[in-house]
Amino acid sequence: MTTLGQELDRWQADLENLAETSTTDNWFLEELRLAEAQHTLVAFRGRILPAIAAEQPHDAIVADEIEHLLDGLEDLRNDLFRTVHPSDSHRKIAETVAALRALANVALRFERTSV
């Protein structure tokens, strides 16, 4: 398995662990979304995005889109730190994480077809 594939699997497993922990520990939805956002930002900026950027030139387009989504996710995460935050922050975080998952899978497909 490739480095990108390994990093995506690791990120997915960590998100699943967060979901399980949030259920067993009775987290509020806000706590789960905050943890998902924080973990996703760290994983993508630290490991996944560099692995994508190291690939073929067409991956730069995907990397740019991912970077744009990460910037928005960071803003949403910061919103959750405020006492009063937009009521749709939780939904937007979930949607952004889903979009990141889809784009990362596109990058992984590019990587597999270029080998």
XYZ file of C-alpha atoms in Angstrom:
115
model
C 0.000 0.000 0.000
C 1.212 3.508 -0.762
C 2.065 6.171 1.771
C -1.010 8.159 0.752
C -3.203 5.101 1.121
C -1.724 4.337 4.527
C -2.242 7.905 5.718
C -5.856 7.934 4.512
C -6.531 4.607 6.237
C -4.941 5.923 9.427
C -7.057 9.102 9.300
C -10.245 7.098 8.667
C -9.476 4.737 11.545
C -8.824 7.680 13.853
C -12.170 9.268 12.890
C -13.916 5.959 13.582
C -12.211 5.790 16.988
C -13.340 9.334 17.752
C -16.927 8.439 16.830
C -16.809 5.352 19.030
C -15.297 7.256 21.937
C -17.863 10.014 21.599
C -20.646 7.449 21.854
C -19.231 5.539 24.820
C -18.277 8.721 26.687
C -21.521 10.568 25.859
C -19.893 13.504 24.102
C -21.985 16.384 22.859
C -22.176 16.701 19.063
C -20.133 19.883 19.376
C -17.301 17.962 21.044
C -17.269 15.305 18.341
C -17.266 17.819 15.485
C -14.509 19.822 17.171
C -12.399 16.668 17.578
C -13.065 15.616 13.965
C -12.125 19.056 12.678
C -8.958 19.258 14.749
C -7.826 15.752 13.869
C -8.577 16.254 10.176
C -6.629 19.513 10.052
C -3.591 17.937 11.696
C -3.716 14.778 9.559
C -4.207 16.576 6.254
C -1.780 19.442 6.807
C 0.857 17.257 8.427
C 0.753 14.031 6.431
C -1.930 13.635 3.766
C -1.522 16.869 1.813
C 2.288 16.474 1.609
C 1.790 12.918 0.306
C -0.612 14.200 -2.357
C 1.668 17.068 -3.333
C 4.551 14.624 -3.827
C 2.636 12.845 -6.596
C 1.902 13.720 -10.226
C 1.348 17.312 -11.420
C -2.413 16.809 -11.863
C -2.587 16.172 -8.124
C -1.754 19.853 -7.592
C -5.332 20.666 -8.593
C -6.700 18.265 -5.993
C -4.206 19.574 -3.430
C -5.355 23.164 -4.047
C -8.990 22.168 -3.526
C -8.082 20.291 -0.354
C -6.172 23.316 0.931
C -9.223 25.501 0.292
C -11.443 23.083 2.227
C -8.923 22.926 5.081
C -8.952 26.715 5.385
C -12.742 26.636 5.657
C -12.602 23.777 8.159
C -10.192 25.746 10.285
C -12.636 28.670 10.330
C -15.476 26.336 11.319
C -13.358 24.784 14.061
C -12.541 28.230 15.391
C -16.259 29.063 15.385
C -16.885 26.166 17.760
C -14.488 27.681 20.286
C -16.802 30.666 20.605
C -19.630 30.599 23.108
C -22.050 31.675 20.411
C -21.416 30.032 17.066
C -23.488 29.555 13.911
C -26.119 26.868 14.392
C -25.066 25.072 11.214
C -21.384 24.749 12.210
C -21.791 21.067 13.086
C -23.349 20.254 9.728
C -20.762 22.264 7.800
C -17.904 20.483 9.561
C -19.410 17.089 8.712
C -19.900 18.164 5.085
C -16.347 19.481 4.832
C -14.883 16.274 6.274
C -16.944 14.299 3.735
C -15.691 16.507 0.879
C -12.103 16.030 2.068
C -12.647 12.272 2.146
C -13.934 12.348 -1.442
C -11.066 14.501 -2.746
C -8.486 12.383 -0.945
C -9.968 9.285 -2.580
C -9.706 11.000 -5.986
C -6.021 11.693 -5.289
C -5.547 8.062 -4.277
C -7.136 6.898 -7.548
C -4.821 9.199 -9.505
C -1.886 7.692 -7.661
C -2.983 4.126 -8.391
C -3.540 4.757 -12.104
C -0.167 6.479 -12.543
C 1.795 3.519 -11.134
